[in-house]
PDB file of C-alpha atoms in Angstrom:
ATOM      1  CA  UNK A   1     -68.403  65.382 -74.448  1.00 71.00           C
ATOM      2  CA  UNK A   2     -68.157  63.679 -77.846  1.00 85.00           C
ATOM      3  CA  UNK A   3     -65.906  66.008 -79.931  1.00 85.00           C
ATOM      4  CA  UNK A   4     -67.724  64.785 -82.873  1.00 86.00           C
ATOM      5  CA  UNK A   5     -70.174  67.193 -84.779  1.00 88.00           C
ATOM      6  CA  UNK A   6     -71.772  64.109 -86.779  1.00 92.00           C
ATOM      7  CA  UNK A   7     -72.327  60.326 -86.865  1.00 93.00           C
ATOM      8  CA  UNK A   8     -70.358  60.617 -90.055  1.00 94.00           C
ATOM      9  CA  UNK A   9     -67.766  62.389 -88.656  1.00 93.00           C
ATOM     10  CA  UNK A  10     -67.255  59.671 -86.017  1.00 92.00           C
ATOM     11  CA  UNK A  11     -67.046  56.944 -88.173  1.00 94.00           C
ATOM     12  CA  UNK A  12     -64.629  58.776 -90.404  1.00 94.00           C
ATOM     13  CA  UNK A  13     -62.754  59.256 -86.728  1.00 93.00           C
ATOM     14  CA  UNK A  14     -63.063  56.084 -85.798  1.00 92.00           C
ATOM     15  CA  UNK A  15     -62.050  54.060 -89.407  1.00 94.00           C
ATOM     16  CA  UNK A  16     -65.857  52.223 -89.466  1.00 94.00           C
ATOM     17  CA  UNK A  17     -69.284  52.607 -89.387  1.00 95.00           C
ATOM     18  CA  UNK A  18     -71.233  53.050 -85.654  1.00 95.00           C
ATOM     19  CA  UNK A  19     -73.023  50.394 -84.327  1.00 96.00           C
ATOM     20  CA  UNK A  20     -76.549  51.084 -83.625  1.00 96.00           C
ATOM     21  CA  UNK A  21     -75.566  51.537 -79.563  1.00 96.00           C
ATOM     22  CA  UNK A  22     -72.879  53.807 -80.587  1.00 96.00           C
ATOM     23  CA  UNK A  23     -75.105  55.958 -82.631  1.00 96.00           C
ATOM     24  CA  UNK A  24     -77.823  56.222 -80.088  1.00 96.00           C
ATOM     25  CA  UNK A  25     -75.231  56.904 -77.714  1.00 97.00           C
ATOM     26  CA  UNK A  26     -73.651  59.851 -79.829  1.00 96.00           C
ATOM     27  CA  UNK A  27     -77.628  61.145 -80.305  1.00 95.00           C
ATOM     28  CA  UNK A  28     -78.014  61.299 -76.624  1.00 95.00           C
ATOM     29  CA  UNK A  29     -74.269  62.327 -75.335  1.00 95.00           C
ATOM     30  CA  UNK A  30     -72.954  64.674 -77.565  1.00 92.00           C
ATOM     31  CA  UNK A  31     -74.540  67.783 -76.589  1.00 92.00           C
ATOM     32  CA  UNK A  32     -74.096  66.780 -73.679  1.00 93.00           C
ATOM     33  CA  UNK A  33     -70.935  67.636 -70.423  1.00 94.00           C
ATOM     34  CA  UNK A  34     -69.293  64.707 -68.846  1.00 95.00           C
ATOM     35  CA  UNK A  35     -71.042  66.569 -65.907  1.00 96.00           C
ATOM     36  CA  UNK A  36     -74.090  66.096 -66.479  1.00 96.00           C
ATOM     37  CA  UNK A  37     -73.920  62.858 -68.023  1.00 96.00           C
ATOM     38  CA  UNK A  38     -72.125  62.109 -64.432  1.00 96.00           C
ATOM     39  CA  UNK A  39     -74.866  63.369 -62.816  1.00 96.00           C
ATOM     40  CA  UNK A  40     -76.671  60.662 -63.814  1.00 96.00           C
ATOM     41  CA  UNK A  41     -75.515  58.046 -61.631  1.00 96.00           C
ATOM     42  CA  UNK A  42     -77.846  60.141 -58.941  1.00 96.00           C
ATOM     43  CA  UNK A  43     -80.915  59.294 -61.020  1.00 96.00           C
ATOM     44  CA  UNK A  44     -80.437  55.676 -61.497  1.00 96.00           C
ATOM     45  CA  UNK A  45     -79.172  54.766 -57.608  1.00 97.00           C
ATOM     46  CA  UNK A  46     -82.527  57.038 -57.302  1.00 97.00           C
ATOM     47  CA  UNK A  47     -84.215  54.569 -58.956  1.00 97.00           C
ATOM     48  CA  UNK A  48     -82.867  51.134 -57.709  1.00 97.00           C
ATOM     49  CA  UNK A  49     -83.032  52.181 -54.046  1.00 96.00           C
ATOM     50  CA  UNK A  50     -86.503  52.828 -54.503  1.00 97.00           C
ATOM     51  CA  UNK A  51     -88.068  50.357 -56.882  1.00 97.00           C
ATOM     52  CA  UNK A  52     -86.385  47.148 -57.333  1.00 97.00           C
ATOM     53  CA  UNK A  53     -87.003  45.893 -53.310  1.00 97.00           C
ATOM     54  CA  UNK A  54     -90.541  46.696 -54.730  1.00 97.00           C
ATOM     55  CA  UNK A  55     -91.310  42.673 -55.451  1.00 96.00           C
ATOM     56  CA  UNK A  56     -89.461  42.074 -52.214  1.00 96.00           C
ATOM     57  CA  UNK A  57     -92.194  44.132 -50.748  1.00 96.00           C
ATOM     58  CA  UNK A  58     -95.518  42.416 -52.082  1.00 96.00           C
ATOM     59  CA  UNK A  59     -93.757  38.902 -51.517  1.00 96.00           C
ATOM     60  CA  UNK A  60     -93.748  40.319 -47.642  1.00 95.00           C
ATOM     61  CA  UNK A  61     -97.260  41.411 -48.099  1.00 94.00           C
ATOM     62  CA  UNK A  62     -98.388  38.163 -49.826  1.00 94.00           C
ATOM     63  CA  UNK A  63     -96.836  36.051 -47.258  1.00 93.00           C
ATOM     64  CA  UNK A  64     -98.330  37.848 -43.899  1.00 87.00           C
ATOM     65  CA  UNK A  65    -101.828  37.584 -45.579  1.00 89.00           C
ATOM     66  CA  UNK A  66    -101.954  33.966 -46.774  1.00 88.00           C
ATOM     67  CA  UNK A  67     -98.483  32.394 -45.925  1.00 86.00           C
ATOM     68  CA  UNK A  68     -97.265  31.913 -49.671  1.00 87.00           C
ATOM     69  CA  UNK A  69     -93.470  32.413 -49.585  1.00 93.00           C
ATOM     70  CA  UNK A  70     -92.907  31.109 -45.898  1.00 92.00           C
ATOM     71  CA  UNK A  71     -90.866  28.095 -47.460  1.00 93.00           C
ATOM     72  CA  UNK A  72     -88.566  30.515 -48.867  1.00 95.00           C
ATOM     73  CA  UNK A  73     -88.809  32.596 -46.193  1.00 95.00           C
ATOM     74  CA  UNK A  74     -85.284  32.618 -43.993  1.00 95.00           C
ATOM     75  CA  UNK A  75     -86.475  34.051 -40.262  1.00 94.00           C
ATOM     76  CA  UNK A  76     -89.958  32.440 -40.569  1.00 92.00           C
ATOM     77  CA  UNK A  77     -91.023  34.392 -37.408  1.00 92.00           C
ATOM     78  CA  UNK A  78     -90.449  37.699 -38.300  1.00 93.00           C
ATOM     79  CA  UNK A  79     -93.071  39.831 -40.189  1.00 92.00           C
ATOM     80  CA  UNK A  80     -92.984  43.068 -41.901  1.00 94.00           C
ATOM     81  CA  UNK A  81     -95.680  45.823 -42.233  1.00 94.00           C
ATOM     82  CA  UNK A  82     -95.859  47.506 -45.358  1.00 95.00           C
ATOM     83  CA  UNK A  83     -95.603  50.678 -42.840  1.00 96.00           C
ATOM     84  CA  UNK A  84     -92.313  49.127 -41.438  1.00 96.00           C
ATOM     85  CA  UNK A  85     -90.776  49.126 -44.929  1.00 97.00           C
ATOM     86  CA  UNK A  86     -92.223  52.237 -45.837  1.00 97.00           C
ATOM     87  CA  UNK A  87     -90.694  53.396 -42.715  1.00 97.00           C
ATOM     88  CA  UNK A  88     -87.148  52.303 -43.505  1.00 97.00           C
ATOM     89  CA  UNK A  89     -87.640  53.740 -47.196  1.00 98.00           C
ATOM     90  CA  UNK A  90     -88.253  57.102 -45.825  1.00 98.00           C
ATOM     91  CA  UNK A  91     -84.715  56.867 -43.764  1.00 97.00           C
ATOM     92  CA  UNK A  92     -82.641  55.423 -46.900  1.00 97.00           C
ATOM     93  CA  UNK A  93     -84.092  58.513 -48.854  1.00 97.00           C
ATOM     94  CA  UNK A  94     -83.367  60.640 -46.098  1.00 97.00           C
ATOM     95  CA  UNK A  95     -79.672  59.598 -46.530  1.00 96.00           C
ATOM     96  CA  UNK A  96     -79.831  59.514 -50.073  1.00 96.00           C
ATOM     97  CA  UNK A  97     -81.000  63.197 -50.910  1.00 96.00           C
ATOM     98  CA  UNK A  98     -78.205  64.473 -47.419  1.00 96.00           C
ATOM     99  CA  UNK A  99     -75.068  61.741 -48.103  1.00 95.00           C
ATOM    100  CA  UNK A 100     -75.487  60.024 -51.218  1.00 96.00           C
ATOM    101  CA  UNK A 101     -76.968  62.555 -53.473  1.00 95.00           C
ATOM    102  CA  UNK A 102     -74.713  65.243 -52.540  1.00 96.00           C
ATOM    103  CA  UNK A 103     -71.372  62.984 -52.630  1.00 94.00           C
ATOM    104  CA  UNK A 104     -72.438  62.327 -56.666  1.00 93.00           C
ATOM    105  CA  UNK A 105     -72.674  66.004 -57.181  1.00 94.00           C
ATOM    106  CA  UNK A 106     -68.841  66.694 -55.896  1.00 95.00           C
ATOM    107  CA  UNK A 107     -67.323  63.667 -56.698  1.00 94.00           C
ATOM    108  CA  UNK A 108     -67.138  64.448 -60.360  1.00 95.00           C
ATOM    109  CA  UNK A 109     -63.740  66.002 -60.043  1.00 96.00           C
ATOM    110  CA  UNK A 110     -62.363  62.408 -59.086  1.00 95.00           C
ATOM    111  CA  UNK A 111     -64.144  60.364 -61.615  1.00 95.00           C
ATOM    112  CA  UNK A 112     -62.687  63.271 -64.296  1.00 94.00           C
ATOM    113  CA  UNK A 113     -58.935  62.574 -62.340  1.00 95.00           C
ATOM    114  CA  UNK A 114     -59.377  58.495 -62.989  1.00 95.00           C
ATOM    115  CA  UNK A 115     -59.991  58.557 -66.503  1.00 95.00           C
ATOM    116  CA  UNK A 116     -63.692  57.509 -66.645  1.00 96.00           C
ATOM    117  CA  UNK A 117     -64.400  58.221 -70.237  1.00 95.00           C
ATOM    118  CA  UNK A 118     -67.432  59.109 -71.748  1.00 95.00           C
ATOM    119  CA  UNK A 119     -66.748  59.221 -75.672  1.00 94.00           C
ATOM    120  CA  UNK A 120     -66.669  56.980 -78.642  1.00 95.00           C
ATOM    121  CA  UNK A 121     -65.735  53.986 -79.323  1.00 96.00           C
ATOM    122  CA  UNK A 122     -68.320  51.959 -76.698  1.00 96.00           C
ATOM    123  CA  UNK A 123     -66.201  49.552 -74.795  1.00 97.00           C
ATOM    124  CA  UNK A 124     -67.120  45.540 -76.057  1.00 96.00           C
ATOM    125  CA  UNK A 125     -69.276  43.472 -74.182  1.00 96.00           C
ATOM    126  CA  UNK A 126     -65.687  41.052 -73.293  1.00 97.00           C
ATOM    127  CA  UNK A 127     -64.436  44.609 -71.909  1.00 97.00           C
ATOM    128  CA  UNK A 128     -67.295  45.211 -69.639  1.00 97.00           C
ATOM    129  CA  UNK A 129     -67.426  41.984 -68.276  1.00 97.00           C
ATOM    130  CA  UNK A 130     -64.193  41.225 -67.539  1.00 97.00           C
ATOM    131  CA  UNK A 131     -63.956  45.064 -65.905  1.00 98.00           C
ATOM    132  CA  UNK A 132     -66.951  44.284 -63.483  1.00 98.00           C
ATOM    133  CA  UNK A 133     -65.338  40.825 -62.523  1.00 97.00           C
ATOM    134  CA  UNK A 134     -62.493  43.164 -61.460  1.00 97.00           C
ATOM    135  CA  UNK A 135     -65.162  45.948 -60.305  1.00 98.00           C
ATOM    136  CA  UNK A 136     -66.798  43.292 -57.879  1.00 97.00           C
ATOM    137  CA  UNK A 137     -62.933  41.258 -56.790  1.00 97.00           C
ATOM    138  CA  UNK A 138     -61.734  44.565 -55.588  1.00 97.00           C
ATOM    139  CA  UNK A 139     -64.812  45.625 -54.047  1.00 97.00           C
ATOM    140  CA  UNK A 140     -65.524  42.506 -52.374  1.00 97.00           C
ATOM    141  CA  UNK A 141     -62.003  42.146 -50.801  1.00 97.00           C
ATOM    142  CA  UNK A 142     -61.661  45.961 -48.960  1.00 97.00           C
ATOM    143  CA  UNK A 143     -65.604  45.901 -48.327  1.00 97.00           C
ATOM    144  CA  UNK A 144     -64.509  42.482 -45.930  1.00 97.00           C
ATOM    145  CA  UNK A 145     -62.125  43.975 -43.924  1.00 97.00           C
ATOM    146  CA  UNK A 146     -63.679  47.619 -43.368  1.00 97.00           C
ATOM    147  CA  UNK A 147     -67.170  45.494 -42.636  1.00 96.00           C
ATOM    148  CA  UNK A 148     -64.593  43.457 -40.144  1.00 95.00           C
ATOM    149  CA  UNK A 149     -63.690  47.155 -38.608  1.00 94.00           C
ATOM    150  CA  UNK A 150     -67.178  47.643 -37.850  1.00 95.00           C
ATOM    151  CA  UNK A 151     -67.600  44.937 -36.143  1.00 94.00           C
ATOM    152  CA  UNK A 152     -65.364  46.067 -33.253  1.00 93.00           C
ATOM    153  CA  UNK A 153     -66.404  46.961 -30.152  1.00 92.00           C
ATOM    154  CA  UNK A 154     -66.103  51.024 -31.359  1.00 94.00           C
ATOM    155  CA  UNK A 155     -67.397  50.830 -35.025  1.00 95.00           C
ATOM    156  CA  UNK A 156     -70.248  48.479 -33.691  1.00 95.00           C
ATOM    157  CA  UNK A 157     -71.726  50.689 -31.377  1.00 94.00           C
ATOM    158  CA  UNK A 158     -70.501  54.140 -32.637  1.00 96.00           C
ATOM    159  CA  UNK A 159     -71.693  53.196 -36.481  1.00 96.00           C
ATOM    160  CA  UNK A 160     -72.848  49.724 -37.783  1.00 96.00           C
ATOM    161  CA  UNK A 161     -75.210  48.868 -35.314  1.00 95.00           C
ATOM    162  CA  UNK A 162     -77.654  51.580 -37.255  1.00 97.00           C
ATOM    163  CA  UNK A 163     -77.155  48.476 -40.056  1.00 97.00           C
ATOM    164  CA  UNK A 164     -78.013  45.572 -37.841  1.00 95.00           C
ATOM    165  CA  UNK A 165     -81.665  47.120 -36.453  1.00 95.00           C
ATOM    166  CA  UNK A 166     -83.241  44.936 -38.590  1.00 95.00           C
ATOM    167  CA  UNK A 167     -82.258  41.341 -37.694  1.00 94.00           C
ATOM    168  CA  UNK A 168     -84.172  39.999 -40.269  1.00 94.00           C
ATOM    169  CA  UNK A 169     -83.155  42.171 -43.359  1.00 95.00           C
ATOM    170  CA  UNK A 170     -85.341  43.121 -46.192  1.00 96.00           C
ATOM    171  CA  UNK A 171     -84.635  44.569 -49.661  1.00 96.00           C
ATOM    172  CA  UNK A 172     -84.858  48.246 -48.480  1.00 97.00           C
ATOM    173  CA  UNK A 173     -82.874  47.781 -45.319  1.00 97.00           C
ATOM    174  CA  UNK A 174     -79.730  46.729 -48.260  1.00 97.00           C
ATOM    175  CA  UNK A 175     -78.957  50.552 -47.778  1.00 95.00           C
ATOM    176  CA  UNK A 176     -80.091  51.494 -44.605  1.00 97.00           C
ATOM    177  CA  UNK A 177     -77.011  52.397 -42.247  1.00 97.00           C
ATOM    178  CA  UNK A 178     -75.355  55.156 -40.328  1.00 97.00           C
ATOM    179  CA  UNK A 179     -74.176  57.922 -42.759  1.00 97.00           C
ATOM    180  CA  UNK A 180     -70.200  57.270 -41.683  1.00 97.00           C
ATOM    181  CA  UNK A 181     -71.035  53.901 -43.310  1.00 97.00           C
ATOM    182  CA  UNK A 182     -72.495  55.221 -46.436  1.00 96.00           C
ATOM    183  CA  UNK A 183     -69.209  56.988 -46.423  1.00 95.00           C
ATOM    184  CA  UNK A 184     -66.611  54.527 -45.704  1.00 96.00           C
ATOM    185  CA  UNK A 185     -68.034  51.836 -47.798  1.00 95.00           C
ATOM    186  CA  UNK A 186     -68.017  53.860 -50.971  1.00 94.00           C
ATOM    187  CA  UNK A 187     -64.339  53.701 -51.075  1.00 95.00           C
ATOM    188  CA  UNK A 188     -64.333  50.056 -52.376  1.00 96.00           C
ATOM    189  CA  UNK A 189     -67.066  50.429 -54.737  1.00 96.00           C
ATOM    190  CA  UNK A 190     -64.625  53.390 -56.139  1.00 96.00           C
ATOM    191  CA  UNK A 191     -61.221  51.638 -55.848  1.00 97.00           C
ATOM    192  CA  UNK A 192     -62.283  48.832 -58.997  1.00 97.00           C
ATOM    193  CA  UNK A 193     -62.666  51.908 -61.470  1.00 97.00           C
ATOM    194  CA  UNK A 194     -60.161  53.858 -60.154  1.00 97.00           C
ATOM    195  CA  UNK A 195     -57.859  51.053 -60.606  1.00 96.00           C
ATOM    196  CA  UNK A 196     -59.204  50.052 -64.031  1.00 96.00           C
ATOM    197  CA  UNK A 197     -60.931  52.863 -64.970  1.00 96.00           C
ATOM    198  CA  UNK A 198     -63.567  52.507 -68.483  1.00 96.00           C
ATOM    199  CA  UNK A 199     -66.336  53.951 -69.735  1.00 97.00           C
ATOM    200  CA  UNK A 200     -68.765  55.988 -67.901  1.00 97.00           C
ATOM    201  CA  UNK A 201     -71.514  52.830 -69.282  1.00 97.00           C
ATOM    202  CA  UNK A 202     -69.659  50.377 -67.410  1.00 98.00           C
ATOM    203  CA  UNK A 203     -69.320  52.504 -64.419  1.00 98.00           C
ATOM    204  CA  UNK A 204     -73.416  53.087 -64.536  1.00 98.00           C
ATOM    205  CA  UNK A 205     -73.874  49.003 -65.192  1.00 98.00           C
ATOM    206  CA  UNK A 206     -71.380  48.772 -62.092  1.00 98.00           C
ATOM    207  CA  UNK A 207     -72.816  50.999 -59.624  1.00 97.00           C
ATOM    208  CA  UNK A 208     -76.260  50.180 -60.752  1.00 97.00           C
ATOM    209  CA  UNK A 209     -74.992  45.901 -60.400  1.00 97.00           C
ATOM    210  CA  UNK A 210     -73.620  46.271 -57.211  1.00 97.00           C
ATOM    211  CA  UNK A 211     -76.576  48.038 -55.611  1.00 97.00           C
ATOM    212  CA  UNK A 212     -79.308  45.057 -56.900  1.00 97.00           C
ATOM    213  CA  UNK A 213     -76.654  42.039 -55.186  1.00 97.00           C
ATOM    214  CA  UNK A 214     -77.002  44.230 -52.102  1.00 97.00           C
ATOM    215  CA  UNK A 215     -81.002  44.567 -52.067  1.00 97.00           C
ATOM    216  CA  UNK A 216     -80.551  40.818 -52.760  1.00 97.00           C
ATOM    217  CA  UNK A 217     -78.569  39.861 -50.448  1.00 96.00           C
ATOM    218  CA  UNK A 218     -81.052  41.799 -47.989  1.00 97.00           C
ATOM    219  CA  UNK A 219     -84.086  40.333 -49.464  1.00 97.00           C
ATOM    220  CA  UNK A 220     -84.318  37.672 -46.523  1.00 96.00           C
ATOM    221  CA  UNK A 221     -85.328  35.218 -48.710  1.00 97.00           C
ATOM    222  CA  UNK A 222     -83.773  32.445 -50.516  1.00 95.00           C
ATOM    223  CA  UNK A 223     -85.577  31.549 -53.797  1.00 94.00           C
ATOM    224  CA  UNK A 224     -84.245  28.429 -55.239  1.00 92.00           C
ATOM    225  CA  UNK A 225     -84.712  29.915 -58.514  1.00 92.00           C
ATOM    226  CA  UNK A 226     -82.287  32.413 -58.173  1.00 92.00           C
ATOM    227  CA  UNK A 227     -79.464  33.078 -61.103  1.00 92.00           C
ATOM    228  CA  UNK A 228     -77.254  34.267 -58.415  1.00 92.00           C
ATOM    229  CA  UNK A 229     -76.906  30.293 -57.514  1.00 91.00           C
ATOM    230  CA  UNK A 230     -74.808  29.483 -60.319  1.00 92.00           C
ATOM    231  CA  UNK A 231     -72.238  32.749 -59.731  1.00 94.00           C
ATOM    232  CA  UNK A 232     -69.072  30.569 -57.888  1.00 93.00           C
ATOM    233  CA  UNK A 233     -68.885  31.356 -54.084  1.00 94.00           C
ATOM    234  CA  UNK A 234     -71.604  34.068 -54.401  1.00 96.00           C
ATOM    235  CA  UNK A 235     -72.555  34.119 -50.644  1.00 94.00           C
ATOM    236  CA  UNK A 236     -76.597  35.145 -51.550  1.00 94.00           C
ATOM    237  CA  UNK A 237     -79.347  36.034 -49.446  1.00 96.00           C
ATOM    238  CA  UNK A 238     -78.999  33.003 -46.564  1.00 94.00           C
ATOM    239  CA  UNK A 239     -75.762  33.582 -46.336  1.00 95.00           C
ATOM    240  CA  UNK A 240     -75.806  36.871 -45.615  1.00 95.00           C
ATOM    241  CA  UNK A 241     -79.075  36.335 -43.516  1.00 95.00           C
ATOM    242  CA  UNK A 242     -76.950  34.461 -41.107  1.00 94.00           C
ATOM    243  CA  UNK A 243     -74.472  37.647 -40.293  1.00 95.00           C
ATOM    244  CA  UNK A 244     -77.523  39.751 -39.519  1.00 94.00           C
ATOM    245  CA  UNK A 245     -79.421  37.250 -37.458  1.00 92.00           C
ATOM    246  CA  UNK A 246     -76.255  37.137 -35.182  1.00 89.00           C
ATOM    247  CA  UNK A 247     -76.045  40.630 -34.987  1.00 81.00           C
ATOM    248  CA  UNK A 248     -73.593  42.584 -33.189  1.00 76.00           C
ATOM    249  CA  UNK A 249     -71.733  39.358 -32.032  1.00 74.00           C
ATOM    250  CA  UNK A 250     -71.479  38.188 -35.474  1.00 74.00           C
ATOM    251  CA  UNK A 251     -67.921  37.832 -36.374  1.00 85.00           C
ATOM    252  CA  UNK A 252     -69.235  35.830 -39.299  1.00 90.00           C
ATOM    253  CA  UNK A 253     -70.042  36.105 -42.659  1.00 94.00           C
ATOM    254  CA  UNK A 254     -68.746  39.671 -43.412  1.00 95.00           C
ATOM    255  CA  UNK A 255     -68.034  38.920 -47.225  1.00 92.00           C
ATOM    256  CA  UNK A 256     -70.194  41.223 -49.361  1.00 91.00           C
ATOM    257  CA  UNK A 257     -70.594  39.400 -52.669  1.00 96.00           C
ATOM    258  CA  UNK A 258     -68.368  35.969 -52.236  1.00 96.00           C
ATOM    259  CA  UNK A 259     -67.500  33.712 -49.516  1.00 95.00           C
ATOM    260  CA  UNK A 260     -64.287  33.397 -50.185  1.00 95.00           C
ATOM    261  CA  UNK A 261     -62.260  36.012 -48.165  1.00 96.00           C
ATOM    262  CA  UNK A 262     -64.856  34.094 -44.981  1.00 96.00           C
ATOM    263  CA  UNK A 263     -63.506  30.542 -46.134  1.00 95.00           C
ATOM    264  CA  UNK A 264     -59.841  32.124 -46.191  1.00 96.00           C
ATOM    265  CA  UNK A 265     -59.892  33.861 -42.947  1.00 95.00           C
ATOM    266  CA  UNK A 266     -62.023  31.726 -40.951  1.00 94.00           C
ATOM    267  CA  UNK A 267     -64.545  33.578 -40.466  1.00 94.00           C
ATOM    268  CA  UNK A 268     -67.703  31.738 -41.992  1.00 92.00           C
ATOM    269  CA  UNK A 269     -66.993  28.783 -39.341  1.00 90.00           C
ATOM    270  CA  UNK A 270     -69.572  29.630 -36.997  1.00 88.00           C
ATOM    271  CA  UNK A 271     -71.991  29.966 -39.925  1.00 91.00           C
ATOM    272  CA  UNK A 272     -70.447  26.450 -41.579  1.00 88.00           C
ATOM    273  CA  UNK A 273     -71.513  24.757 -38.459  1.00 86.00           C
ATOM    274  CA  UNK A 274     -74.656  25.852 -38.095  1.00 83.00           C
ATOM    275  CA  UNK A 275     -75.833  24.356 -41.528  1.00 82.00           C
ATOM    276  CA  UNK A 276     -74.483  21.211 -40.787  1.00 83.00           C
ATOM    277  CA  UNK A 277     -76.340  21.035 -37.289  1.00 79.00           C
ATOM    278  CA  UNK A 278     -79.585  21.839 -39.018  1.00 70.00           C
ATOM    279  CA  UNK A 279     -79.188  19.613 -42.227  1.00 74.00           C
ATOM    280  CA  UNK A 280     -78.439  16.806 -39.966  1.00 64.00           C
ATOM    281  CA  UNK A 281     -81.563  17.171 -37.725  1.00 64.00           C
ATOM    282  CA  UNK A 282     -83.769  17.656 -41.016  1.00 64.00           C
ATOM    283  CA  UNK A 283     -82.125  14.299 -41.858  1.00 57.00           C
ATOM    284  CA  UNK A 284     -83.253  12.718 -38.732  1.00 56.00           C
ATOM    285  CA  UNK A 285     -86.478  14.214 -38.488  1.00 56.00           C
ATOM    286  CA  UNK A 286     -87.050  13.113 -42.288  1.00 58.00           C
ATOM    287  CA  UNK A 287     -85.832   9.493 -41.169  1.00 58.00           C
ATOM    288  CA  UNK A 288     -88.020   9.611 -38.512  1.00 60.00           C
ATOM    289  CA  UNK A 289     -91.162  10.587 -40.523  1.00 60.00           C
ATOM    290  CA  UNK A 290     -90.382   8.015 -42.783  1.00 58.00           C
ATOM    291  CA  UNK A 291     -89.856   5.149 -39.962  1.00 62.00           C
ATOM    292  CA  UNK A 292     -93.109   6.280 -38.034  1.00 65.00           C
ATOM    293  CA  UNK A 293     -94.751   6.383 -41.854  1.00 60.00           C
ATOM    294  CA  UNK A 294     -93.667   2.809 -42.657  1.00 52.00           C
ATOM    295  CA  UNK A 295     -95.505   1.214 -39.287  1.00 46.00           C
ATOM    296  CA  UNK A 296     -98.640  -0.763 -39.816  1.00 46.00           C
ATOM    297  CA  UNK A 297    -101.632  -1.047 -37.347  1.00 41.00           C
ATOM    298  CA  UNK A 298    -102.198  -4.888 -36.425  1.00 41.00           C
TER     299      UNK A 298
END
């Protein structure tokens, strides 16, 4: 809680005048507990989960009715009923309001322990950048090795295969997985603000960030107009594709954000040389088509 009575008396506190974010932020926080203001975070993963794989959804819909999309399509072949995504919706919910919504209600205790502020000043826009760059290194890095633990034998069939139902992944199957995983890989979406902990804003932009490059990276299609595409070794929707089209014998492409911890470890090889097999037969078949184009009847 702001432990400010006034704008004026926060600007006397803080040696300058508010800036117009800071002032709407003291209208709307002050009154308010860190609590409830935490509480928040429930409403807004409420929110993404349920309508930004919306698009994702009528691009599905569009595509099965008249085939617009299917060159940016990944797994061609498969199809999608608006009942089948409606069907994994209802499951994700099903977690959310039993793992996900509950955890945010408790959890407050720990975000109070790490310092997550909620007062004035608002951190600067250089501040909240360079904390999700660290937000999304840290989170990246343990996310690759726990997502390596479920890929053996055990954590494969005991948990993650709930994940890897749906070979061809769409937007709302980002969080569909076997509450134990909803569990386990919270911890590295926690460890970048516990470790540089900021304001409760830039925990929100975080949370709410991290969720959209998942339903992304789930979309299970690669549009070349993407901004992602100019984020360095952002792995993206095909690359992520490839790990679920494997399936349980993927030992491939477990990054969740970048490709580098793959490229260190060796584990994007498989992946690597799969691209190269298929660029090089689109090169012949291309040569081919233009070979067979340039012959002329006699």
């Amino acid at each position: 809680m702001i432990p400010y009575a006034t704008v004026e008396e926060a600007a006397v506190a803080l040696g300058r005048n508010l800036t117009w974010l800071e002032t709407a932020w003291f209208d709307y926080s002050a009154t308010k507990s860190d609590y409830y203001l935490h509480c928040h975070t429930i409403l807004f993963l409420f929110l993404i989960f349920s309508f930004v794989p919306l698009p994702l959804v009528l691009v599905e819909v569009a595509r099965s009715a008249s085939g617009w999309f299917d060159r940016y399509k990944i797994q061609p072949k498969v199809q999608y009923s608006v009942s089948d995504m409606f069907r994994c919706y209802r499951d994700v919910m099903k977690m959310f309001l039993l793992v996900v919504g509950p955890l945010q209600l408790v959890s407050y205790p720990s975000i109070e322990m790490i310092g997550i502020r909620t007062g004035l000043p608002l951190p600067s826009g250089w501040e909240i950048l360079a904390q999700l760059v660290v937000y999304f290194l840290i989170e990246d890095y343990t996310n690759y090795w726990i997502h390596r633990f479920f890929h053996c034998k055990w954590g494969y069939e005991k948990v993650h295969r709930v994940h890897h139902e749906y070979v061809s992944p769409f937007g709302y199957a980002a969080t569909y997985a076997h509450w134990a995983e909803v569990l386990l890989l919270g911890i590295p979406s926690f460890l970048g603000p516990a470790i540089a902990p900021g304001h409760m804003i830039t925990f929100w932009l975080w949370i709410a960030l991290r969720q959209v490059e998942a339903i992304e990276t789930h979309s299970g299609y690669e549009f070349p107009w993407s901004p992602t595409k100019y984020i360095p070794f952002y792995g993206g929707a095909e690359y992520h594709d490839y790990h679920h089209y494997v399936g349980g014998q993927s030992q491939s492409n477990f990054a969740s954000v970048f490709t580098y911890c793959d490229y260190i470890y060796g584990t994007d090889k498989g992946y690597r040389f799969q691209k190269k097999l298929l660029q090089e037969m689109k090169g012949e078949s291309e040569k081919s088509r233009k070979q067979n184009g340039g012959l002329k009847c006699e």
